[in-house]
């Protein structure tokens, strides 16, 4: 499947060179709103619309896994009203968009410390997972109340307990075994990590899973991350040479 050529770029997306797993740090909603004299919450709402479009485009392109960072373990430090607004969004989106995502054969997945979230949210999240569990298209993973260091620490505890219980010996702890115990156990490693808003950092997202990801940063705020911007990121990805520490091409 190919995008139509636009006048900015002569290249087209090569459907054989798509990343299997694309993850997005959806940043800049607040600044987008402030620039327009709007409350930060308006930026989160606008960001939600872009998210839906991005899901549709990734799915149409045939990307196997798409992940987004929606709420970090550090985001609890924001003003109470903003936290409350962010907590309402997944419920709203599940209500509004679940039938569409279901029809599009998308499988909904969540990572993060979901058990610590309000009951209505947990219920909605489990409903979305249940309703789409038989879907075989793109896996769409939302990270909510997620922090990578907490995830890794939690996994280390689980594995330590297995050793104490006598079901595992330390020598059996390989990197593959460890990865299977992370919250992302069903997902391939991230091939492409996109962060919007001009910040050049990872902010505690998927530290293990991005070991060999290609990183793409754009100054656009998340609500400005249109299909054209997504296409730019994918084109840049397909022009990168992934070496994994080895040599490629004529250097061999
Ligand atoms: C990203 O936008 C969304 C969340 C972190 C929930 P921000 O709210 O961080 O927006 P900025 O970075 O302040 O502009
Ligand atoms: C990262 O954005 C978290 C999410 C997008 C959910 P932040 O805005 O919270 O990150 P920092 O504070 O700029 O590192
Ligand atoms: Mg931010």
mmCIF file of C-alpha atoms and ligand atoms in Angstrom:
data_model
loop_
_atom_site.group_PDB
_atom_site.id
_atom_site.type_symbol
_atom_site.label_atom_id
_atom_site.label_comp_id
_atom_site.label_asym_id
_atom_site.label_seq_id
_atom_site.Cartn_x
_atom_site.Cartn_y
_atom_site.Cartn_z
ATOM 1 C CA UNK A 1 0.000 0.000 0.000
ATOM 2 C CA UNK A 2 1.411 3.385 -0.966
ATOM 3 C CA UNK A 3 0.760 6.947 0.087
ATOM 4 C CA UNK A 4 0.015 9.384 -2.727
ATOM 5 C CA UNK A 5 3.015 11.456 -3.710
ATOM 6 C CA UNK A 6 2.956 14.959 -2.272
ATOM 7 C CA UNK A 7 4.985 17.893 -3.513
ATOM 8 C CA UNK A 8 7.209 18.019 -0.416
ATOM 9 C CA UNK A 9 8.659 14.584 -0.804
ATOM 10 C CA UNK A 10 9.516 12.551 -3.848
ATOM 11 C CA UNK A 11 9.628 9.341 -1.932
ATOM 12 C CA UNK A 12 6.804 7.008 -1.095
ATOM 13 C CA UNK A 13 6.318 4.774 1.888
ATOM 14 C CA UNK A 14 7.676 1.332 1.081
ATOM 15 C CA UNK A 15 5.220 -1.160 2.532
ATOM 16 C CA UNK A 16 8.017 -3.745 2.826
ATOM 17 C CA UNK A 17 10.158 -1.471 4.982
ATOM 18 C CA UNK A 18 7.611 -0.455 7.582
ATOM 19 C CA UNK A 19 8.549 -0.568 11.253
ATOM 20 C CA UNK A 20 6.790 -3.483 12.953
ATOM 21 C CA UNK A 21 6.295 -1.497 16.132
ATOM 22 C CA UNK A 22 6.022 2.311 16.331
ATOM 23 C CA UNK A 23 5.790 4.059 19.698
ATOM 24 C CA UNK A 24 4.803 7.687 20.247
ATOM 25 C CA UNK A 25 5.554 10.046 23.117
ATOM 26 C CA UNK A 26 2.570 12.344 22.530
ATOM 27 C CA UNK A 27 4.002 15.546 23.955
ATOM 28 C CA UNK A 28 3.161 19.243 23.603
ATOM 29 C CA UNK A 29 -0.612 19.294 24.159
ATOM 30 C CA UNK A 30 -0.310 21.957 26.871
ATOM 31 C CA UNK A 31 1.938 24.267 24.844
ATOM 32 C CA UNK A 32 -0.277 23.833 21.785
ATOM 33 C CA UNK A 33 -3.249 25.059 23.838
ATOM 34 C CA UNK A 34 -1.368 27.893 25.521
ATOM 35 C CA UNK A 35 -0.254 29.236 22.142
ATOM 36 C CA UNK A 36 -3.927 29.596 21.278
ATOM 37 C CA UNK A 37 -4.914 31.100 24.615
ATOM 38 C CA UNK A 38 -6.799 27.919 25.523
ATOM 39 C CA UNK A 39 -6.704 25.857 28.731
ATOM 40 C CA UNK A 40 -4.241 22.919 28.703
ATOM 41 C CA UNK A 41 -7.183 20.517 28.778
ATOM 42 C CA UNK A 42 -8.212 21.776 25.308
ATOM 43 C CA UNK A 43 -4.803 20.611 24.102
ATOM 44 C CA UNK A 44 -5.405 17.133 25.516
ATOM 45 C CA UNK A 45 -8.775 16.978 23.747
ATOM 46 C CA UNK A 46 -7.235 18.030 20.440
ATOM 47 C CA UNK A 47 -4.441 15.507 21.009
ATOM 48 C CA UNK A 48 -7.098 12.800 21.332
ATOM 49 C CA UNK A 49 -8.410 13.576 17.850
ATOM 50 C CA UNK A 50 -4.919 13.323 16.354
ATOM 51 C CA UNK A 51 -4.417 10.065 18.205
ATOM 52 C CA UNK A 52 -7.487 8.544 16.582
ATOM 53 C CA UNK A 53 -6.316 9.621 13.122
ATOM 54 C CA UNK A 54 -2.832 8.251 13.771
ATOM 55 C CA UNK A 55 -4.265 4.895 14.868
ATOM 56 C CA UNK A 56 -6.331 4.692 11.678
ATOM 57 C CA UNK A 57 -3.399 5.583 9.429
ATOM 58 C CA UNK A 58 -0.992 3.152 11.096
ATOM 59 C CA UNK A 59 -3.566 0.387 10.875
ATOM 60 C CA UNK A 60 -4.346 1.143 7.206
ATOM 61 C CA UNK A 61 -0.648 1.066 6.394
ATOM 62 C CA UNK A 62 -0.328 -2.396 7.893
ATOM 63 C CA UNK A 63 1.807 -1.529 10.916
ATOM 64 C CA UNK A 64 1.595 -4.476 13.318
ATOM 65 C CA UNK A 65 1.978 -2.655 16.641
ATOM 66 C CA UNK A 66 1.453 0.943 17.688
ATOM 67 C CA UNK A 67 2.053 2.198 21.225
ATOM 68 C CA UNK A 68 1.448 5.539 22.905
ATOM 69 C CA UNK A 69 2.472 7.168 26.168
ATOM 70 C CA UNK A 70 -0.707 8.692 27.598
ATOM 71 C CA UNK A 71 0.018 9.144 31.316
ATOM 72 C CA UNK A 72 3.300 8.613 33.123
ATOM 73 C CA UNK A 73 3.901 7.681 36.753
ATOM 74 C CA UNK A 74 5.464 11.169 36.978
ATOM 75 C CA UNK A 75 2.349 12.921 35.617
ATOM 76 C CA UNK A 76 0.635 12.550 39.023
ATOM 77 C CA UNK A 77 2.632 15.622 40.062
ATOM 78 C CA UNK A 78 0.498 17.856 37.792
ATOM 79 C CA UNK A 79 -2.319 20.045 39.169
ATOM 80 C CA UNK A 80 -5.262 17.994 40.440
ATOM 81 C CA UNK A 81 -7.709 19.354 37.831
ATOM 82 C CA UNK A 82 -5.411 18.383 34.952
ATOM 83 C CA UNK A 83 -4.851 14.895 36.390
ATOM 84 C CA UNK A 84 -8.619 14.458 36.755
ATOM 85 C CA UNK A 85 -9.146 15.528 33.147
ATOM 86 C CA UNK A 86 -6.490 13.103 31.892
ATOM 87 C CA UNK A 87 -8.099 10.308 33.931
ATOM 88 C CA UNK A 88 -11.421 10.887 32.183
ATOM 89 C CA UNK A 89 -10.033 10.686 28.656
ATOM 90 C CA UNK A 90 -9.578 6.908 28.313
ATOM 91 C CA UNK A 91 -13.183 6.376 29.482
ATOM 92 C CA UNK A 92 -14.425 8.888 26.931
ATOM 93 C CA UNK A 93 -12.389 7.392 24.104
ATOM 94 C CA UNK A 94 -13.392 3.851 24.906
ATOM 95 C CA UNK A 95 -17.070 4.898 24.912
ATOM 96 C CA UNK A 96 -16.782 6.856 21.694
ATOM 97 C CA UNK A 97 -14.310 4.908 19.604
ATOM 98 C CA UNK A 98 -14.390 1.283 20.690
ATOM 99 C CA UNK A 99 -16.932 0.209 17.999
ATOM 100 C CA UNK A 100 -14.776 1.791 15.303
ATOM 101 C CA UNK A 101 -11.567 0.207 16.621
ATOM 102 C CA UNK A 102 -13.318 -3.123 16.928
ATOM 103 C CA UNK A 103 -14.526 -2.950 13.322
ATOM 104 C CA UNK A 104 -11.054 -2.058 12.154
ATOM 105 C CA UNK A 105 -9.807 -5.353 13.671
ATOM 106 C CA UNK A 106 -7.580 -3.478 16.151
ATOM 107 C CA UNK A 107 -6.595 -5.210 19.373
ATOM 108 C CA UNK A 108 -6.573 -2.900 22.386
ATOM 109 C CA UNK A 109 -3.860 -3.374 24.958
ATOM 110 C CA UNK A 110 -2.785 -1.400 28.036
ATOM 111 C CA UNK A 111 0.442 -1.252 30.007
ATOM 112 C CA UNK A 112 1.152 0.492 33.285
ATOM 113 C CA UNK A 113 0.037 0.114 36.877
ATOM 114 C CA UNK A 114 -3.616 -0.269 35.932
ATOM 115 C CA UNK A 115 -4.605 -1.774 39.294
ATOM 116 C CA UNK A 116 -3.846 1.567 40.970
ATOM 117 C CA UNK A 117 -6.320 3.472 38.745
ATOM 118 C CA UNK A 118 -9.918 4.392 39.682
ATOM 119 C CA UNK A 119 -12.405 1.499 39.482
ATOM 120 C CA UNK A 120 -14.458 2.900 36.573
ATOM 121 C CA UNK A 121 -11.305 3.246 34.521
ATOM 122 C CA UNK A 122 -10.143 -0.278 35.286
ATOM 123 C CA UNK A 123 -13.575 -1.539 34.281
ATOM 124 C CA UNK A 124 -13.499 0.321 30.976
ATOM 125 C CA UNK A 125 -9.961 -0.755 30.179
ATOM 126 C CA UNK A 126 -10.799 -4.406 30.843
ATOM 127 C CA UNK A 127 -13.953 -4.063 28.742
ATOM 128 C CA UNK A 128 -11.949 -2.661 25.799
ATOM 129 C CA UNK A 129 -9.395 -5.476 26.100
ATOM 130 C CA UNK A 130 -12.118 -8.124 26.303
ATOM 131 C CA UNK A 131 -14.119 -6.703 23.376
ATOM 132 C CA UNK A 132 -11.116 -6.675 21.038
ATOM 133 C CA UNK A 133 -9.197 -9.726 22.228
ATOM 134 C CA UNK A 134 -10.110 -11.832 19.185
ATOM 135 C CA UNK A 135 -9.014 -9.123 16.744
ATOM 136 C CA UNK A 136 -6.046 -9.992 14.599
ATOM 137 C CA UNK A 137 -5.020 -6.585 13.196
ATOM 138 C CA UNK A 138 -2.776 -3.959 14.744
ATOM 139 C CA UNK A 139 -2.116 -4.159 18.489
ATOM 140 C CA UNK A 140 -2.692 -0.717 19.930
ATOM 141 C CA UNK A 141 -1.064 -0.300 23.345
ATOM 142 C CA UNK A 142 -1.769 2.636 25.636
ATOM 143 C CA UNK A 143 0.664 3.263 28.471
ATOM 144 C CA UNK A 144 -1.283 4.694 31.373
ATOM 145 C CA UNK A 145 0.198 5.196 34.825
ATOM 146 C CA UNK A 146 3.322 3.755 33.256
ATOM 147 C CA UNK A 147 6.981 4.309 34.123
ATOM 148 C CA UNK A 148 9.751 2.206 32.712
ATOM 149 C CA UNK A 149 11.967 2.092 35.803
ATOM 150 C CA UNK A 150 9.003 0.939 37.889
ATOM 151 C CA UNK A 151 8.187 -1.672 35.239
ATOM 152 C CA UNK A 152 11.741 -3.040 35.263
ATOM 153 C CA UNK A 153 11.935 -2.988 39.071
ATOM 154 C CA UNK A 154 8.586 -4.785 39.305
ATOM 155 C CA UNK A 155 9.793 -7.442 36.846
ATOM 156 C CA UNK A 156 12.996 -7.943 38.859
ATOM 157 C CA UNK A 157 10.860 -8.548 41.969
ATOM 158 C CA UNK A 158 8.633 -11.073 40.170
ATOM 159 C CA UNK A 159 11.669 -12.994 38.945
ATOM 160 C CA UNK A 160 13.377 -12.842 42.348
ATOM 161 C CA UNK A 161 10.226 -14.344 43.882
ATOM 162 C CA UNK A 162 10.248 -17.165 41.291
ATOM 163 C CA UNK A 163 13.807 -17.962 42.366
ATOM 164 C CA UNK A 164 12.796 -17.921 46.037
ATOM 165 C CA UNK A 165 9.857 -20.192 45.251
ATOM 166 C CA UNK A 166 12.244 -22.627 43.597
ATOM 167 C CA UNK A 167 10.620 -22.502 40.138
ATOM 168 C CA UNK A 168 13.595 -20.763 38.545
ATOM 169 C CA UNK A 169 17.357 -20.678 39.017
ATOM 170 C CA UNK A 170 19.328 -17.439 38.454
ATOM 171 C CA UNK A 171 21.170 -18.966 35.476
ATOM 172 C CA UNK A 172 17.850 -19.256 33.661
ATOM 173 C CA UNK A 173 17.371 -15.478 33.729
ATOM 174 C CA UNK A 174 18.230 -14.555 30.161
ATOM 175 C CA UNK A 175 17.370 -11.282 28.421
ATOM 176 C CA UNK A 176 14.649 -13.147 26.525
ATOM 177 C CA UNK A 177 13.191 -14.463 29.790
ATOM 178 C CA UNK A 178 13.301 -10.984 31.306
ATOM 179 C CA UNK A 179 11.567 -9.454 28.255
ATOM 180 C CA UNK A 180 8.781 -12.041 28.541
ATOM 181 C CA UNK A 181 8.103 -10.833 32.091
ATOM 182 C CA UNK A 182 7.784 -7.166 31.158
ATOM 183 C CA UNK A 183 4.406 -5.501 30.596
ATOM 184 C CA UNK A 184 5.174 -5.550 26.855
ATOM 185 C CA UNK A 185 5.623 -9.346 26.723
ATOM 186 C CA UNK A 186 3.238 -9.682 23.744
ATOM 187 C CA UNK A 187 4.970 -7.019 21.662
ATOM 188 C CA UNK A 188 8.038 -6.944 19.449
ATOM 189 C CA UNK A 189 10.804 -4.451 20.357
ATOM 190 C CA UNK A 190 10.103 -0.874 19.280
ATOM 191 C CA UNK A 191 11.547 -0.168 15.809
ATOM 192 C CA UNK A 192 10.689 3.516 15.681
ATOM 193 C CA UNK A 193 10.159 5.883 18.603
ATOM 194 C CA UNK A 194 8.599 9.257 17.781
ATOM 195 C CA UNK A 195 8.495 12.175 20.213
ATOM 196 C CA UNK A 196 6.697 15.389 19.365
ATOM 197 C CA UNK A 197 7.093 18.905 20.846
ATOM 198 C CA UNK A 198 10.827 19.410 20.413
ATOM 199 C CA UNK A 199 11.903 17.806 23.697
ATOM 200 C CA UNK A 200 14.856 15.487 23.191
ATOM 201 C CA UNK A 201 14.281 12.957 25.949
ATOM 202 C CA UNK A 202 12.635 9.641 26.694
ATOM 203 C CA UNK A 203 10.902 10.602 29.988
ATOM 204 C CA UNK A 204 10.951 7.076 31.419
ATOM 205 C CA UNK A 205 9.120 5.368 28.504
ATOM 206 C CA UNK A 206 9.956 1.801 27.397
ATOM 207 C CA UNK A 207 13.652 1.978 28.310
ATOM 208 C CA UNK A 208 14.269 -1.743 27.794
ATOM 209 C CA UNK A 209 12.176 -1.971 24.630
ATOM 210 C CA UNK A 210 13.876 0.916 22.777
ATOM 211 C CA UNK A 211 17.442 -0.419 23.119
ATOM 212 C CA UNK A 212 17.828 -0.518 19.332
ATOM 213 C CA UNK A 213 14.981 1.727 18.213
ATOM 214 C CA UNK A 214 15.428 4.449 15.667
ATOM 215 C CA UNK A 215 14.601 7.759 17.357
ATOM 216 C CA UNK A 216 12.658 10.509 15.610
ATOM 217 C CA UNK A 217 12.072 13.918 17.168
ATOM 218 C CA UNK A 218 9.916 16.658 15.691
ATOM 219 C CA UNK A 219 9.226 20.219 16.862
ATOM 220 C CA UNK A 220 5.528 19.803 16.038
ATOM 221 C CA UNK A 221 3.247 19.624 19.053
ATOM 222 C CA UNK A 222 1.227 16.404 19.272
ATOM 223 C CA UNK A 223 -2.058 18.071 18.133
ATOM 224 C CA UNK A 224 -0.156 19.124 14.976
ATOM 225 C CA UNK A 225 1.089 15.621 14.215
ATOM 226 C CA UNK A 226 -0.954 15.116 11.060
ATOM 227 C CA UNK A 227 -0.805 12.255 8.579
ATOM 228 C CA UNK A 228 1.792 14.239 6.634
ATOM 229 C CA UNK A 229 4.032 14.432 9.711
ATOM 230 C CA UNK A 230 3.604 10.716 10.348
ATOM 231 C CA UNK A 231 4.574 10.029 6.764
ATOM 232 C CA UNK A 232 7.732 12.134 7.206
ATOM 233 C CA UNK A 233 8.720 10.085 10.245
ATOM 234 C CA UNK A 234 8.131 6.797 8.406
ATOM 235 C CA UNK A 235 10.093 7.968 5.360
ATOM 236 C CA UNK A 236 12.989 8.965 7.541
ATOM 237 C CA UNK A 237 12.833 5.586 9.264
ATOM 238 C CA UNK A 238 12.983 3.683 6.011
ATOM 239 C CA UNK A 239 16.067 5.666 4.976
ATOM 240 C CA UNK A 240 17.952 4.837 8.171
ATOM 241 C CA UNK A 241 20.531 2.071 8.162
ATOM 242 C CA UNK A 242 20.087 -0.196 11.160
ATOM 243 C CA UNK A 243 23.379 -1.855 12.005
ATOM 244 C CA UNK A 244 22.891 -3.388 15.459
ATOM 245 C CA UNK A 245 26.594 -3.013 16.129
ATOM 246 C CA UNK A 246 27.638 -4.798 12.925
ATOM 247 C CA UNK A 247 28.573 -3.565 9.473
ATOM 248 C CA UNK A 248 26.331 -3.133 6.463
ATOM 249 C CA UNK A 249 26.704 -2.978 2.705
ATOM 250 C CA UNK A 250 30.084 -2.338 1.085
ATOM 251 C CA UNK A 251 31.866 -2.048 4.454
ATOM 252 C CA UNK A 252 31.438 -5.814 4.970
HETATM 253 C C1 LIG B 1 1.529 15.497 26.626
HETATM 254 O O1 LIG B 1 1.363 16.865 26.592
HETATM 255 C C2 LIG B 1 0.374 14.780 27.313
HETATM 256 C C3 LIG B 1 0.694 14.292 28.646
HETATM 257 C C4 LIG B 1 1.850 14.310 29.252
HETATM 258 C C5 LIG B 1 -0.407 13.711 29.373
HETATM 259 P P1 LIG B 1 1.780 17.777 27.816
HETATM 260 O O2 LIG B 1 0.625 17.922 28.723
HETATM 261 O O3 LIG B 1 3.031 17.287 28.457
HETATM 262 O O4 LIG B 1 2.067 19.147 27.087
HETATM 263 P P2 LIG B 1 3.279 20.123 27.318
HETATM 264 O O5 LIG B 1 4.514 19.303 27.180
HETATM 265 O O6 LIG B 1 3.124 20.690 28.694
HETATM 266 O O7 LIG B 1 3.159 21.156 26.254
HETATM 267 C C1 LIG B 2 5.913 12.382 28.697
HETATM 268 O O1 LIG B 2 5.595 13.725 28.599
HETATM 269 C C2 LIG B 2 4.745 11.596 29.182
HETATM 270 C C3 LIG B 2 3.608 11.503 28.251
HETATM 271 C C4 LIG B 2 3.582 11.912 27.033
HETATM 272 C C5 LIG B 2 2.461 10.856 28.804
HETATM 273 P P1 LIG B 2 5.875 14.742 29.800
HETATM 274 O O2 LIG B 2 5.485 16.074 29.311
HETATM 275 O O3 LIG B 2 5.250 14.258 31.045
HETATM 276 O O4 LIG B 2 7.461 14.605 29.958
HETATM 277 P P2 LIG B 2 8.524 15.673 30.489
HETATM 278 O O5 LIG B 2 8.024 16.201 31.785
HETATM 279 O O6 LIG B 2 8.643 16.727 29.451
HETATM 280 O O7 LIG B 2 9.790 14.876 30.601
HETATM 281 MG MG1 LIG B 3 4.998 17.568 28.140
#
